[in-house]
Amino acid sequence: MTDAIEPELPRGIALAWGVAANPQRGPKREMSVERIVEAAIEIADAEGLGAVSMAAVAARLGFTPMSLYRYVTAKEDLILLMQEEATGVPSEATRTAGGWRERLEALYREQLQHYLTHPWVLDIPISGVPATPNSAAWMDAGLSALAGTPLSYSERLAVMLLVTGTSHWAGSILAGYARVQREQGLDEQSIARNEDAMFRALITADAYPELRAAIEAGVFLDESDPFSFALARGLEGVSDYIAAAEEGRHDEGRPWAALDDADIADDKKFREARKAVREAEKALRAAHKLERQAAREARDRKARQRTEA
């Protein structure tokens, strides 16, 4: 066994963990890494991430850009520290919200709120897992929620990625709509009606039968939360997976859901059952085709009736 090599930390990571060397000289005590990050966040909150530069931050603080470089040596390090500060850490209430599912749902809501408070965080390119204290706290909270389950650490991390991925995507969409509301002076209902009208004008039943059916059903006017719905369905699947693991439905250490069919491919009853499934799937596809055709014909009849009326 060899001794592990201690990695040389990038300056930004070292600053985040508080282990970077302090500058030997610089402005008076009005300047600090914390004050620089605070000023940069103020700019990003007001004008977006694109407005953040070392010159802009220096001007806000009343110093020269060169003064900042004694504390934060690169803009990339500054953005990492801004992200670290803006995303914060999970609250104690979230970490103790109940069972594993309640805690993960609370983590989702709290993380989403951070994105909506500082939407510019969503504009930061993803270049890997940020190895900072606050990002570690979010991962630890998710893993802690699942600590009492039979899931492996890899499976727990995968579930945590489901939660954080959903919050990131939801944040991107909701922040985008919020920006449209500010720029165009529209409320949510007006934006929804505009989108519905546009899709109704562009989407035909012949070219896009299922999408047109969804439009007719009012999908773009529905005020329900699709992100919470999707997360809930995903966590239900995780719950079923955990239940299967607790019941011992495994094969040589592999989850029951990942059972290799090749192991039983020569079993007669299994082959018959698989054939029946294929035939049922074929029949289902045919039924869906008939349903789409009937829907088109029904809409055509409705259209003719409206015209004749």
mmCIF file of C-alpha atoms in Angstrom:
data_model
loop_
_atom_site.group_PDB
_atom_site.id
_atom_site.type_symbol
_atom_site.label_atom_id
_atom_site.label_comp_id
_atom_site.label_asym_id
_atom_site.label_seq_id
_atom_site.Cartn_x
_atom_site.Cartn_y
_atom_site.Cartn_z
ATOM 1 C CA MET A 1 0.000 0.000 0.000
ATOM 2 C CA THR A 2 1.407 3.404 -1.027
ATOM 3 C CA ASP A 3 0.907 6.697 0.722
ATOM 4 C CA ALA A 4 -1.763 8.863 -0.890
ATOM 5 C CA ILE A 5 -0.401 11.912 -2.647
ATOM 6 C CA GLU A 6 -1.883 15.092 -1.263
ATOM 7 C CA PRO A 7 -3.294 17.078 -4.193
ATOM 8 C CA GLU A 8 -2.298 20.661 -4.823
ATOM 9 C CA LEU A 9 -5.526 22.597 -4.441
ATOM 10 C CA PRO A 10 -6.502 25.179 -7.048
ATOM 11 C CA ARG A 11 -6.530 28.683 -5.601
ATOM 12 C CA GLY A 12 -10.340 28.963 -5.738
ATOM 13 C CA ILE A 13 -10.873 25.650 -3.928
ATOM 14 C CA ALA A 14 -8.287 26.587 -1.302
ATOM 15 C CA LEU A 15 -10.025 29.920 -0.735
ATOM 16 C CA ALA A 16 -13.389 28.190 -0.344
ATOM 17 C CA TRP A 17 -11.986 25.894 2.328
ATOM 18 C CA GLY A 18 -10.106 28.722 4.044
ATOM 19 C CA VAL A 19 -6.691 27.145 3.581
ATOM 20 C CA ALA A 20 -5.229 29.559 1.019
ATOM 21 C CA ALA A 21 -2.300 31.720 1.974
ATOM 22 C CA ASN A 22 -3.257 35.287 2.806
ATOM 23 C CA PRO A 23 -1.875 38.065 0.603
ATOM 24 C CA GLN A 24 1.293 39.555 2.024
ATOM 25 C CA ARG A 25 0.389 43.074 0.999
ATOM 26 C CA GLY A 26 -2.613 44.882 -0.311
ATOM 27 C CA PRO A 27 -5.183 47.557 0.548
ATOM 28 C CA LYS A 28 -6.248 48.247 4.051
ATOM 29 C CA ARG A 29 -8.624 46.001 5.937
ATOM 30 C CA GLU A 30 -11.602 47.304 3.929
ATOM 31 C CA MET A 31 -10.595 44.679 1.362
ATOM 32 C CA SER A 32 -11.033 40.924 1.907
ATOM 33 C CA VAL A 33 -12.019 37.852 -0.075
ATOM 34 C CA GLU A 34 -15.421 37.926 1.636
ATOM 35 C CA ARG A 35 -16.038 41.571 0.689
ATOM 36 C CA ILE A 36 -14.969 40.937 -2.905
ATOM 37 C CA VAL A 37 -17.382 37.999 -3.198
ATOM 38 C CA GLU A 38 -20.172 40.013 -1.586
ATOM 39 C CA ALA A 39 -19.702 42.853 -4.086
ATOM 40 C CA ALA A 40 -19.607 40.441 -7.029
ATOM 41 C CA ILE A 41 -22.874 38.818 -5.901
ATOM 42 C CA GLU A 42 -24.503 42.231 -5.604
ATOM 43 C CA ILE A 43 -23.562 42.945 -9.222
ATOM 44 C CA ALA A 44 -24.760 39.524 -10.440
ATOM 45 C CA ASP A 45 -28.079 39.839 -8.579
ATOM 46 C CA ALA A 46 -28.712 43.228 -10.148
ATOM 47 C CA GLU A 47 -27.316 42.778 -13.668
ATOM 48 C CA GLY A 48 -26.574 39.085 -14.249
ATOM 49 C CA LEU A 49 -23.420 37.008 -14.324
ATOM 50 C CA GLY A 50 -22.196 38.660 -17.532
ATOM 51 C CA ALA A 51 -21.830 41.970 -15.725
ATOM 52 C CA VAL A 52 -19.320 40.544 -13.254
ATOM 53 C CA SER A 53 -15.698 41.394 -13.975
ATOM 54 C CA MET A 54 -12.703 42.126 -11.827
ATOM 55 C CA ALA A 55 -12.861 45.751 -12.973
ATOM 56 C CA ALA A 56 -16.570 46.060 -12.113
ATOM 57 C CA VAL A 57 -16.068 44.553 -8.665
ATOM 58 C CA ALA A 58 -13.046 46.764 -7.999
ATOM 59 C CA ALA A 59 -14.988 49.859 -9.036
ATOM 60 C CA ARG A 60 -17.843 48.913 -6.715
ATOM 61 C CA LEU A 61 -15.407 48.609 -3.822
ATOM 62 C CA GLY A 62 -13.451 51.759 -4.731
ATOM 63 C CA PHE A 63 -10.165 50.001 -5.481
ATOM 64 C CA THR A 64 -8.128 49.179 -8.576
ATOM 65 C CA PRO A 65 -8.525 45.789 -10.351
ATOM 66 C CA MET A 66 -4.912 44.974 -9.485
ATOM 67 C CA SER A 67 -5.798 45.213 -5.803
ATOM 68 C CA LEU A 68 -8.349 42.402 -6.228
ATOM 69 C CA TYR A 69 -5.836 40.059 -7.828
ATOM 70 C CA ARG A 70 -3.863 39.985 -4.598
ATOM 71 C CA TYR A 71 -6.863 38.245 -3.020
ATOM 72 C CA VAL A 72 -8.576 36.436 -5.906
ATOM 73 C CA THR A 73 -6.133 35.646 -8.684
ATOM 74 C CA ALA A 74 -8.626 34.768 -11.452
ATOM 75 C CA LYS A 75 -12.204 35.504 -12.423
ATOM 76 C CA GLU A 76 -12.912 31.737 -12.476
ATOM 77 C CA ASP A 77 -11.980 31.573 -8.788
ATOM 78 C CA LEU A 78 -14.250 34.524 -8.045
ATOM 79 C CA ILE A 79 -17.218 32.872 -9.780
ATOM 80 C CA LEU A 80 -16.616 29.635 -7.865
ATOM 81 C CA LEU A 81 -16.638 31.571 -4.580
ATOM 82 C CA MET A 82 -19.794 33.429 -5.653
ATOM 83 C CA GLN A 83 -21.510 30.118 -6.382
ATOM 84 C CA GLU A 84 -20.365 28.754 -3.038
ATOM 85 C CA GLU A 85 -21.811 31.726 -1.170
ATOM 86 C CA ALA A 86 -25.057 31.945 -3.155
ATOM 87 C CA THR A 87 -26.017 28.273 -2.877
ATOM 88 C CA GLY A 88 -25.458 28.214 0.884
ATOM 89 C CA VAL A 89 -26.010 25.018 2.872
ATOM 90 C CA PRO A 90 -29.118 22.961 3.669
ATOM 91 C CA SER A 91 -31.012 24.227 6.689
ATOM 92 C CA GLU A 92 -31.303 22.124 9.814
ATOM 93 C CA ALA A 93 -35.067 21.917 9.250
ATOM 94 C CA THR A 94 -34.477 20.409 5.820
ATOM 95 C CA ARG A 95 -31.938 17.904 7.106
ATOM 96 C CA THR A 96 -34.432 16.664 9.712
ATOM 97 C CA ALA A 97 -37.669 16.932 7.710
ATOM 98 C CA GLY A 98 -38.811 13.343 8.309
ATOM 99 C CA GLY A 99 -38.172 10.137 6.383
ATOM 100 C CA TRP A 100 -35.761 9.839 3.481
ATOM 101 C CA ARG A 101 -38.329 10.949 0.912
ATOM 102 C CA GLU A 102 -39.521 13.980 2.897
ATOM 103 C CA ARG A 103 -35.931 15.067 3.405
ATOM 104 C CA LEU A 104 -35.074 14.756 -0.284
ATOM 105 C CA GLU A 105 -38.190 16.697 -1.272
ATOM 106 C CA ALA A 106 -37.272 19.392 1.250
ATOM 107 C CA LEU A 107 -33.747 19.520 -0.183
ATOM 108 C CA TYR A 108 -35.239 19.952 -3.653
ATOM 109 C CA ARG A 109 -37.455 22.855 -2.567
ATOM 110 C CA GLU A 110 -34.683 24.611 -0.671
ATOM 111 C CA GLN A 111 -32.159 24.225 -3.468
ATOM 112 C CA LEU A 112 -34.716 25.498 -5.989
ATOM 113 C CA GLN A 113 -35.326 28.561 -3.820
ATOM 114 C CA HIS A 114 -31.597 29.343 -3.831
ATOM 115 C CA TYR A 115 -31.630 29.219 -7.646
ATOM 116 C CA LEU A 116 -34.627 31.548 -7.832
ATOM 117 C CA THR A 117 -32.989 33.979 -5.398
ATOM 118 C CA HIS A 118 -29.728 34.007 -7.384
ATOM 119 C CA PRO A 119 -30.678 32.873 -10.922
ATOM 120 C CA TRP A 120 -27.255 33.767 -12.336
ATOM 121 C CA VAL A 121 -25.895 30.651 -10.599
ATOM 122 C CA LEU A 122 -27.680 28.641 -13.310
ATOM 123 C CA ASP A 123 -25.552 30.398 -15.957
ATOM 124 C CA ILE A 124 -22.290 29.075 -14.507
ATOM 125 C CA PRO A 125 -20.927 26.306 -16.794
ATOM 126 C CA ILE A 126 -20.762 22.874 -15.194
ATOM 127 C CA SER A 127 -17.204 21.552 -15.316
ATOM 128 C CA GLY A 128 -17.475 18.793 -12.726
ATOM 129 C CA VAL A 129 -18.519 18.410 -9.113
ATOM 130 C CA PRO A 130 -17.442 21.576 -7.267
ATOM 131 C CA ALA A 131 -15.232 20.426 -4.399
ATOM 132 C CA THR A 132 -16.267 23.168 -1.999
ATOM 133 C CA PRO A 133 -17.640 23.048 1.558
ATOM 134 C CA ASN A 134 -21.197 24.047 0.681
ATOM 135 C CA SER A 135 -21.497 21.692 -2.292
ATOM 136 C CA ALA A 136 -20.192 18.922 -0.036
ATOM 137 C CA ALA A 137 -22.860 19.838 2.537
ATOM 138 C CA TRP A 138 -25.649 19.394 -0.047
ATOM 139 C CA MET A 139 -24.292 16.003 -1.106
ATOM 140 C CA ASP A 140 -23.849 14.924 2.498
ATOM 141 C CA ALA A 141 -27.438 15.938 3.308
ATOM 142 C CA GLY A 142 -28.772 13.822 0.446
ATOM 143 C CA LEU A 143 -26.642 10.836 1.385
ATOM 144 C CA SER A 144 -27.658 11.242 5.029
ATOM 145 C CA ALA A 145 -31.327 11.129 4.055
ATOM 146 C CA LEU A 146 -30.744 7.735 2.436
ATOM 147 C CA ALA A 147 -28.379 6.387 5.110
ATOM 148 C CA GLY A 148 -30.995 4.082 6.615
ATOM 149 C CA THR A 149 -31.849 2.427 3.292
ATOM 150 C CA PRO A 150 -30.247 -0.689 1.785
ATOM 151 C CA LEU A 151 -29.025 1.318 -1.222
ATOM 152 C CA SER A 152 -25.315 1.276 -2.002
ATOM 153 C CA TYR A 153 -23.397 4.547 -1.867
ATOM 154 C CA SER A 154 -23.388 4.701 -5.667
ATOM 155 C CA GLU A 155 -27.173 4.251 -5.706
ATOM 156 C CA ARG A 156 -27.640 6.902 -3.012
ATOM 157 C CA LEU A 157 -25.563 9.366 -4.992
ATOM 158 C CA ALA A 158 -27.587 8.565 -8.114
ATOM 159 C CA VAL A 159 -30.816 9.353 -6.248
ATOM 160 C CA MET A 160 -29.287 12.595 -5.005
ATOM 161 C CA LEU A 161 -28.447 13.489 -8.610
ATOM 162 C CA LEU A 162 -32.106 12.935 -9.506
ATOM 163 C CA VAL A 163 -33.079 15.522 -6.888
ATOM 164 C CA THR A 164 -30.386 18.096 -7.695
ATOM 165 C CA GLY A 165 -30.868 17.646 -11.443
ATOM 166 C CA THR A 166 -34.595 18.293 -11.121
ATOM 167 C CA SER A 167 -34.016 21.406 -9.002
ATOM 168 C CA HIS A 168 -31.450 22.729 -11.486
ATOM 169 C CA TRP A 169 -33.761 22.173 -14.460
ATOM 170 C CA ALA A 170 -36.778 23.615 -12.634
ATOM 171 C CA GLY A 171 -34.708 26.622 -11.609
ATOM 172 C CA SER A 172 -33.603 27.219 -15.206
ATOM 173 C CA ILE A 173 -37.172 27.150 -16.520
ATOM 174 C CA LEU A 174 -38.742 29.197 -13.716
ATOM 175 C CA ALA A 175 -35.956 31.788 -13.749
ATOM 176 C CA GLY A 176 -36.350 32.119 -17.515
ATOM 177 C CA TYR A 177 -40.071 32.762 -17.206
ATOM 178 C CA ALA A 178 -39.458 35.236 -14.391
ATOM 179 C CA ARG A 179 -37.063 37.139 -16.671
ATOM 180 C CA VAL A 180 -39.712 37.265 -19.425
ATOM 181 C CA GLN A 181 -42.235 38.593 -16.919
ATOM 182 C CA ARG A 182 -39.871 41.410 -15.911
ATOM 183 C CA GLU A 183 -38.786 42.314 -19.433
ATOM 184 C CA GLN A 184 -42.231 42.170 -21.051
ATOM 185 C CA GLY A 185 -44.338 43.228 -18.091
ATOM 186 C CA LEU A 186 -46.523 40.112 -18.320
ATOM 187 C CA ASP A 187 -47.918 37.898 -15.587
ATOM 188 C CA GLU A 188 -47.813 34.097 -15.613
ATOM 189 C CA GLN A 189 -51.333 33.732 -16.973
ATOM 190 C CA SER A 190 -50.647 36.093 -19.886
ATOM 191 C CA ILE A 191 -47.490 34.216 -20.841
ATOM 192 C CA ALA A 192 -49.364 30.896 -20.685
ATOM 193 C CA ARG A 193 -52.168 32.222 -22.891
ATOM 194 C CA ASN A 194 -49.663 33.559 -25.427
ATOM 195 C CA GLU A 195 -47.861 30.225 -25.587
ATOM 196 C CA ASP A 196 -51.130 28.335 -25.918
ATOM 197 C CA ALA A 197 -52.249 30.571 -28.773
ATOM 198 C CA MET A 198 -48.922 30.201 -30.576
ATOM 199 C CA PHE A 199 -48.957 26.418 -30.351
ATOM 200 C CA ARG A 200 -52.574 26.260 -31.476
ATOM 201 C CA ALA A 201 -51.619 28.270 -34.561
ATOM 202 C CA LEU A 202 -48.562 26.185 -35.413
ATOM 203 C CA ILE A 203 -49.310 22.605 -34.342
ATOM 204 C CA THR A 204 -51.655 20.594 -36.540
ATOM 205 C CA ALA A 205 -53.271 17.268 -35.725
ATOM 206 C CA ASP A 206 -51.991 15.699 -38.938
ATOM 207 C CA ALA A 207 -48.333 16.517 -38.317
ATOM 208 C CA TYR A 208 -48.238 16.276 -34.524
ATOM 209 C CA PRO A 209 -51.309 14.327 -33.387
ATOM 210 C CA GLU A 210 -50.308 13.708 -29.764
ATOM 211 C CA LEU A 211 -49.004 17.221 -29.180
ATOM 212 C CA ARG A 212 -52.155 18.706 -30.695
ATOM 213 C CA ALA A 213 -54.272 16.489 -28.444
ATOM 214 C CA ALA A 214 -52.315 17.771 -25.436
ATOM 215 C CA ILE A 215 -52.886 21.357 -26.556
ATOM 216 C CA GLU A 216 -56.612 20.729 -26.914
ATOM 217 C CA ALA A 217 -56.575 19.283 -23.388
ATOM 218 C CA GLY A 218 -55.180 22.617 -22.152
ATOM 219 C CA VAL A 219 -51.697 21.407 -21.227
ATOM 220 C CA PHE A 220 -50.146 24.865 -21.702
ATOM 221 C CA LEU A 221 -52.790 26.447 -19.484
ATOM 222 C CA ASP A 222 -52.433 23.885 -16.681
ATOM 223 C CA GLU A 223 -51.188 25.546 -13.491
ATOM 224 C CA SER A 224 -49.943 22.335 -11.821
ATOM 225 C CA ASP A 225 -46.235 21.942 -11.046
ATOM 226 C CA PRO A 226 -44.696 19.486 -13.539
ATOM 227 C CA PHE A 227 -41.332 19.412 -11.773
ATOM 228 C CA SER A 228 -42.737 18.351 -8.407
ATOM 229 C CA PHE A 229 -44.865 15.765 -10.197
ATOM 230 C CA ALA A 230 -41.843 14.318 -12.029
ATOM 231 C CA LEU A 231 -39.722 14.251 -8.873
ATOM 232 C CA ALA A 232 -42.516 12.542 -6.923
ATOM 233 C CA ARG A 233 -42.857 9.834 -9.586
ATOM 234 C CA GLY A 234 -39.094 9.325 -9.619
ATOM 235 C CA LEU A 235 -38.953 8.981 -5.841
ATOM 236 C CA GLU A 236 -41.842 6.520 -5.960
ATOM 237 C CA GLY A 237 -39.683 4.388 -8.230
ATOM 238 C CA VAL A 238 -36.821 4.685 -5.752
ATOM 239 C CA SER A 239 -39.223 3.632 -2.980
ATOM 240 C CA ASP A 240 -40.202 0.521 -4.942
ATOM 241 C CA TYR A 241 -36.536 -0.234 -5.566
ATOM 242 C CA ILE A 242 -35.752 0.089 -1.859
ATOM 243 C CA ALA A 243 -38.702 -2.160 -0.968
ATOM 244 C CA ALA A 244 -37.436 -4.809 -3.378
ATOM 245 C CA ALA A 245 -33.972 -4.628 -1.834
ATOM 246 C CA GLU A 246 -35.402 -4.939 1.689
ATOM 247 C CA GLU A 247 -37.370 -8.010 0.626
ATOM 248 C CA GLY A 248 -34.199 -9.646 -0.634
ATOM 249 C CA ARG A 249 -35.170 -9.713 -4.301
ATOM 250 C CA HIS A 250 -31.568 -9.934 -5.491
ATOM 251 C CA ASP A 251 -29.600 -12.364 -7.602
ATOM 252 C CA GLU A 252 -25.923 -12.821 -6.706
ATOM 253 C CA GLY A 253 -25.708 -9.278 -5.441
ATOM 254 C CA ARG A 254 -27.436 -7.752 -8.460
ATOM 255 C CA PRO A 255 -30.686 -5.780 -8.044
ATOM 256 C CA TRP A 256 -33.754 -7.731 -9.129
ATOM 257 C CA ALA A 257 -34.489 -5.090 -11.796
ATOM 258 C CA ALA A 258 -31.125 -5.735 -13.459
ATOM 259 C CA LEU A 259 -31.516 -9.501 -13.747
ATOM 260 C CA ASP A 260 -29.846 -10.731 -16.957
ATOM 261 C CA ASP A 261 -32.518 -12.449 -19.088
ATOM 262 C CA ALA A 262 -29.822 -14.593 -20.681
ATOM 263 C CA ASP A 263 -29.744 -16.577 -17.452
ATOM 264 C CA ILE A 264 -33.249 -17.908 -18.120
ATOM 265 C CA ALA A 265 -33.529 -17.580 -21.906
ATOM 266 C CA ASP A 266 -33.807 -21.360 -22.353
ATOM 267 C CA ASP A 267 -36.799 -21.661 -20.008
ATOM 268 C CA LYS A 268 -39.925 -22.610 -22.001
ATOM 269 C CA LYS A 269 -42.425 -20.776 -19.828
ATOM 270 C CA PHE A 270 -40.237 -17.659 -19.851
ATOM 271 C CA ARG A 271 -40.033 -17.732 -23.676
ATOM 272 C CA GLU A 272 -43.805 -18.096 -23.905
ATOM 273 C CA ALA A 273 -44.327 -15.200 -21.501
ATOM 274 C CA ARG A 274 -41.911 -12.997 -23.426
ATOM 275 C CA LYS A 275 -43.707 -13.829 -26.683
ATOM 276 C CA ALA A 276 -47.023 -12.883 -25.087
ATOM 277 C CA VAL A 277 -45.537 -9.549 -23.970
ATOM 278 C CA ARG A 278 -44.318 -8.789 -27.501
ATOM 279 C CA GLU A 279 -47.746 -9.598 -28.939
ATOM 280 C CA ALA A 280 -49.444 -7.427 -26.316
ATOM 281 C CA GLU A 281 -47.087 -4.535 -27.076
ATOM 282 C CA LYS A 282 -47.822 -4.931 -30.801
ATOM 283 C CA ALA A 283 -51.564 -4.877 -30.113
ATOM 284 C CA LEU A 284 -51.147 -1.807 -27.913
ATOM 285 C CA ARG A 285 -49.284 0.060 -30.665
ATOM 286 C CA ALA A 286 -52.056 -0.819 -33.117
ATOM 287 C CA ALA A 287 -54.687 0.377 -30.644
ATOM 288 C CA HIS A 288 -52.847 3.682 -30.182
ATOM 289 C CA LYS A 289 -52.741 4.100 -33.962
ATOM 290 C CA LEU A 290 -56.497 3.566 -34.165
ATOM 291 C CA GLU A 291 -57.009 5.994 -31.297
ATOM 292 C CA ARG A 292 -55.001 8.715 -33.072
ATOM 293 C CA GLN A 293 -56.912 8.119 -36.288
ATOM 294 C CA ALA A 294 -60.250 8.297 -34.450
ATOM 295 C CA ALA A 295 -59.136 11.499 -32.707
ATOM 296 C CA ARG A 296 -58.250 13.128 -36.035
ATOM 297 C CA GLU A 297 -61.591 12.115 -37.517
ATOM 298 C CA ALA A 298 -63.439 13.427 -34.449
ATOM 299 C CA ARG A 299 -61.663 16.782 -34.660
ATOM 300 C CA ASP A 300 -62.435 17.002 -38.375
ATOM 301 C CA ARG A 301 -66.116 16.380 -37.655
ATOM 302 C CA LYS A 302 -66.090 19.031 -34.929
ATOM 303 C CA ALA A 303 -64.429 21.486 -37.295
ATOM 304 C CA ARG A 304 -67.014 20.831 -40.004
ATOM 305 C CA GLN A 305 -69.825 21.256 -37.506
ATOM 306 C CA ARG A 306 -68.453 24.600 -36.362
ATOM 307 C CA THR A 307 -68.088 25.707 -39.996
ATOM 308 C CA GLU A 308 -71.622 24.613 -40.898
ATOM 309 C CA ALA A 309 -73.010 26.323 -37.811
#
